[in-house]
CSV table of C-alpha atoms in Angstrom, one decimal:
chain,number,residue,atom,x,y,z
A,758,LEU,CA,42.2,65.9,-36.0
A,759,ARG,CA,38.9,66.6,-37.8
A,760,LEU,CA,39.1,63.5,-39.7
A,761,GLU,CA,39.7,61.5,-36.5
A,762,GLY,CA,37.0,63.1,-35.2
A,763,GLU,CA,34.7,62.4,-37.6
A,764,LYS,CA,36.1,58.8,-37.7
A,765,SER,CA,35.7,58.1,-34.1
A,766,ASN,CA,32.0,59.5,-34.6
A,767,LEU,CA,31.3,57.3,-37.0
A,768,GLU,CA,32.5,54.2,-35.5
A,769,THR,CA,30.9,55.4,-32.4
A,770,ASN,CA,27.4,55.7,-34.8
A,771,GLN,CA,28.2,52.6,-36.5
A,772,GLN,CA,29.0,50.5,-32.8
A,773,ALA,CA,25.4,51.9,-31.3
A,774,ALA,CA,23.7,50.9,-34.7
A,775,ILE,CA,25.0,47.1,-34.3
A,776,ASN,CA,24.4,47.1,-31.2
A,777,LEU,CA,20.8,48.5,-31.6
A,778,ALA,CA,20.2,45.4,-34.3
A,779,LEU,CA,21.8,42.9,-32.2
A,780,GLN,CA,19.4,44.2,-29.5
A,781,LYS,CA,16.3,43.9,-31.6
A,782,GLN,CA,17.4,40.4,-32.8
A,783,GLU,CA,18.4,39.3,-29.4
A,784,ASN,CA,14.6,40.7,-28.3
A,785,GLU,CA,13.0,39.2,-31.4
A,786,PHE,CA,14.9,35.8,-30.8
A,787,LYS,CA,14.0,35.9,-27.3
A,788,LYS,CA,10.2,36.6,-28.0
A,789,GLU,CA,10.3,33.7,-30.7
A,790,LYS,CA,11.6,31.5,-28.1
A,791,ASN,CA,9.4,32.5,-25.5
A,792,GLN,CA,6.3,31.8,-27.9
A,793,GLU,CA,7.6,28.4,-28.9
A,794,ILE,CA,8.3,27.8,-24.7
A,795,THR,CA,4.6,28.8,-24.4
A,796,GLU,CA,3.3,26.7,-27.5
A,797,LEU,CA,5.4,23.4,-26.3
A,798,GLU,CA,4.1,24.1,-22.6
A,799,LEU,CA,0.4,24.4,-24.0
A,800,GLN,CA,0.8,20.9,-26.6
A,801,ILE,CA,2.4,19.2,-23.2
A,802,SER,CA,-0.6,20.6,-20.9
A,803,THR,CA,-3.0,19.0,-23.5
A,804,LEU,CA,-1.3,15.9,-23.6
A,805,LYS,CA,-1.3,15.4,-20.3
A,806,LYS,CA,-5.2,16.2,-20.4
A,807,ASP,CA,-5.5,13.4,-23.2
A,808,MET,CA,-3.3,11.2,-21.1
A,809,GLU,CA,-5.4,11.7,-17.8
A,810,LYS,CA,-8.6,11.3,-19.9
A,811,VAL,CA,-7.4,7.8,-21.6
A,812,SER,CA,-5.8,6.3,-18.1
A,813,SER,CA,-9.4,7.1,-16.6
A,814,ARG,CA,-11.1,5.5,-19.2
A,815,ALA,CA,-9.1,2.3,-18.7
A,816,GLN,CA,-9.4,2.1,-15.4
A,817,GLN,CA,-12.9,2.7,-15.7
A,818,GLY,CA,-13.4,0.2,-18.1
A,819,SER,CA,-11.2,-2.1,-15.9
A,820,MET,CA,-13.1,-1.7,-13.0
A,821,GLN,CA,-16.1,-2.7,-15.0
A,822,ALA,CA,-14.5,-6.0,-16.4
A,823,GLN,CA,-13.7,-6.8,-13.1
A,824,GLY,CA,-17.1,-5.7,-11.9
A,825,GLU,CA,-18.8,-8.5,-14.6
A,826,ALA,CA,-16.1,-11.1,-13.9
A,827,SER,CA,-17.4,-10.8,-10.2
A,828,GLU,CA,-20.5,-11.2,-11.0
A,829,LEU,CA,-20.1,-14.2,-13.3
A,830,LEU,CA,-17.9,-16.1,-10.6
A,831,ILE,CA,-20.4,-15.2,-7.7
A,832,GLU,CA,-23.1,-16.6,-9.9
A,833,SER,CA,-21.4,-19.7,-11.2
A,834,THR,CA,-20.3,-20.8,-7.6
A,835,LEU,CA,-23.7,-20.4,-6.0
A,836,ALA,CA,-25.0,-22.9,-8.9
A,837,ASN,CA,-22.2,-25.4,-8.2
A,838,LEU,CA,-22.6,-24.9,-4.0
A,839,PHE,CA,-26.5,-25.0,-4.3
A,840,PRO,CA,-27.5,-27.2,-7.6
A,841,ARG,CA,-30.6,-27.8,-6.3
A,842,ASP,CA,-31.5,-24.1,-5.8
A,843,GLU,CA,-32.5,-21.6,-8.8
A,844,VAL,CA,-29.8,-18.4,-9.3
A,845,ASN,CA,-31.3,-15.7,-11.6
A,846,GLU,CA,-29.1,-13.6,-13.1
A,847,ILE,CA,-30.2,-9.8,-13.5
A,848,LYS,CA,-29.2,-9.1,-17.1
A,849,LYS,CA,-27.4,-5.3,-17.4
A,850,GLY,CA,-29.6,-2.5,-17.7
A,851,ALA,CA,-32.5,-3.9,-15.6
A,852,GLN,CA,-33.5,-3.2,-12.5
A,853,GLY,CA,-32.6,-4.7,-9.4
A,854,ALA,CA,-29.5,-6.6,-8.0
A,855,ASP,CA,-26.6,-9.0,-10.0
A,856,CYS,CA,-28.9,-12.1,-9.0
A,857,ILE,CA,-31.4,-13.8,-6.7
A,858,LEU,CA,-30.7,-17.0,-5.3
A,859,THR,CA,-34.3,-19.0,-4.6
A,860,VAL,CA,-33.8,-21.4,-1.8
A,861,LYS,CA,-35.4,-24.8,-2.5
A,862,ASN,CA,-36.0,-27.8,0.4
A,863,SER,CA,-35.2,-31.6,-0.3
A,864,ILE,CA,-38.5,-31.7,-2.3
A,865,GLY,CA,-37.8,-28.8,-4.5
A,866,ARG,CA,-39.8,-26.3,-3.1
A,867,PRO,CA,-38.8,-23.0,-2.6
A,868,VAL,CA,-38.6,-21.4,1.0
A,869,GLY,CA,-37.2,-18.0,0.3
A,870,LYS,CA,-35.1,-15.5,-1.6
A,871,ILE,CA,-31.6,-14.2,-1.0
A,872,CYS,CA,-30.8,-10.9,-3.1
A,873,ILE,CA,-26.7,-10.9,-4.0
A,874,GLU,CA,-25.0,-7.6,-5.1
A,875,SER,CA,-21.4,-7.5,-5.8
A,876,LYS,CA,-19.1,-4.3,-6.3
A,877,GLN,CA,-15.3,-4.0,-7.4
A,878,THR,CA,-14.3,-0.3,-6.5
A,879,LYS,CA,-12.1,1.6,-4.1
A,880,ASN,CA,-14.7,3.6,-2.2
A,881,PHE,CA,-17.8,2.4,-0.4
A,882,SER,CA,-21.2,4.2,-0.7
A,883,LYS,CA,-23.8,4.3,1.5
A,884,ASP,CA,-26.2,4.3,-1.3
A,885,TRP,CA,-25.6,0.8,-2.5
A,886,ILE,CA,-27.2,-0.5,0.9
A,887,ASN,CA,-30.4,1.8,0.3
A,888,LYS,CA,-30.5,-0.1,-3.4
A,889,LEU,CA,-29.7,-3.3,-2.3
A,890,ARG,CA,-32.7,-3.2,0.3
A,891,ASP,CA,-35.1,-1.6,-2.0
A,892,ASP,CA,-34.2,-4.2,-4.7
A,893,SER,CA,-35.0,-7.0,-2.6
A,894,LEU,CA,-37.9,-5.6,-1.4
A,895,SER,CA,-39.6,-5.6,-5.0
A,896,VAL,CA,-38.8,-9.2,-5.2
A,897,GLY,CA,-39.7,-10.3,-1.8
A,898,ALA,CA,-36.2,-11.6,-1.0
A,899,HIS,CA,-35.7,-12.4,2.8
A,900,PHE,CA,-32.0,-11.7,3.1
A,901,SER,CA,-29.9,-8.8,1.1
A,902,VAL,CA,-26.0,-9.6,1.1
A,903,LEU,CA,-23.5,-7.4,-0.7
A,904,VAL,CA,-20.2,-8.4,-1.5
A,905,THR,CA,-17.7,-6.1,-2.1
A,906,ASN,CA,-13.9,-5.2,-1.7
A,907,ALA,CA,-14.4,-1.5,-0.2
A,908,TRP,CA,-15.4,-1.6,3.1
A,909,PRO,CA,-17.3,1.1,5.2
A,910,SER,CA,-14.5,3.2,7.1
A,911,ASP,CA,-16.1,2.5,10.5
A,912,ASN,CA,-16.1,-1.5,9.7
A,913,LYS,CA,-13.8,-4.0,7.9
A,914,SER,CA,-15.8,-7.3,8.3
A,915,ALA,CA,-18.8,-9.3,7.7
A,916,HIS,CA,-21.8,-7.5,9.4
A,917,MET,CA,-25.1,-6.3,9.0
A,918,ARG,CA,-26.2,-2.5,8.2
A,919,ASP,CA,-28.9,-0.9,7.6
A,920,GLY,CA,-30.6,-4.6,7.0
A,921,VAL,CA,-28.2,-5.4,4.5
A,922,TRP,CA,-25.2,-8.2,5.0
A,923,VAL,CA,-22.1,-6.7,4.3
A,924,CYS,CA,-19.1,-9.0,3.3
A,925,GLY,CA,-16.0,-9.5,1.5
A,926,PHE,CA,-15.3,-11.8,-1.5
A,927,ASP,CA,-13.4,-14.5,0.4
A,928,GLU,CA,-16.9,-14.4,3.2
A,929,TYR,CA,-20.0,-14.8,1.1
A,930,GLN,CA,-19.9,-18.4,0.5
A,931,ILE,CA,-19.6,-19.0,4.3
A,932,LEU,CA,-22.5,-16.4,4.9
A,933,ILE,CA,-24.8,-17.3,1.8
A,934,ARG,CA,-24.8,-20.9,3.2
A,935,ALA,CA,-25.5,-19.7,6.9
A,936,LEU,CA,-28.8,-17.6,5.4
A,937,ARG,CA,-29.8,-20.7,3.7
A,938,ASN,CA,-29.8,-23.1,6.1
A,939,SER,CA,-31.8,-20.6,8.2
A,940,LEU,CA,-34.3,-20.1,5.5
A,941,ILE,CA,-35.1,-24.2,5.2
A,942,GLU,CA,-35.1,-24.1,8.9
A,943,LEU,CA,-37.8,-21.7,9.4
A,944,ALA,CA,-39.8,-23.7,6.7
A,945,LYS,CA,-39.6,-26.5,8.5
A,946,ALA,CA,-40.7,-24.9,11.7
A,947,THR,CA,-43.4,-23.4,9.7
A,948,ALA,CA,-44.3,-26.4,8.3
A,949,ALA,CA,-44.4,-28.2,11.5
A,950,GLU,CA,-46.5,-25.7,13.1
A,951,GLY,CA,-49.1,-25.7,10.7
A,952,ALA,CA,-49.1,-29.4,10.8
A,953,ARG,CA,-49.9,-28.9,14.5
A,954,GLU,CA,-52.4,-26.4,14.0
A,955,GLU,CA,-54.2,-28.5,11.5
A,956,LYS,CA,-54.0,-31.3,13.9
A,957,SER,CA,-55.5,-29.3,16.6
A,958,GLN,CA,-58.3,-28.2,14.6
A,959,ILE,CA,-59.1,-31.6,13.6
A,960,MET,CA,-59.5,-33.1,17.0
A,961,PHE,CA,-61.5,-29.6,17.9
A,962,ASP,CA,-63.9,-30.6,14.8
A,963,PHE,CA,-63.8,-34.3,16.2
């Protein structure tokens, strides 16, 4: 009986020791697993952030490339539409709009300027209007035209906003043609008035 009791106690102690060792091993395994999971989650989070940065840079580069392409397209289109006029490109990094159309009459005399800015982006900014208006004043332009694919929330078609014409890429040719014709007609009227006043002065002197 004593031996059986000792044997039973020994088995109980052994089982308890085994259970304790197993529990300790399981805890260590869980700890290692949790640490591995945490490290993996951290790596995944870092990779996601890196991918978002790369995607953002790529998108910005794409938008910039689209913007530059639209500028070149507008300049070449204006040069083809109005070969008598002068299209001046504002170089990258220089102060001013994208280009300036100097309108000339039938004898090649400049009669006015149209300042043109293009925007290829997602959201409309009011700052574009203020900047283009200031750029137009600095070069003595008669009209300011903002060509954009992002419209203000209150108007989605061609319109005048704070002294600046806002239009889409499918409308700017018609708008600029109309503004150009108005400059030519205004120059004719001014010249005719000047000639009339000169003749009147000659008659008065006579």
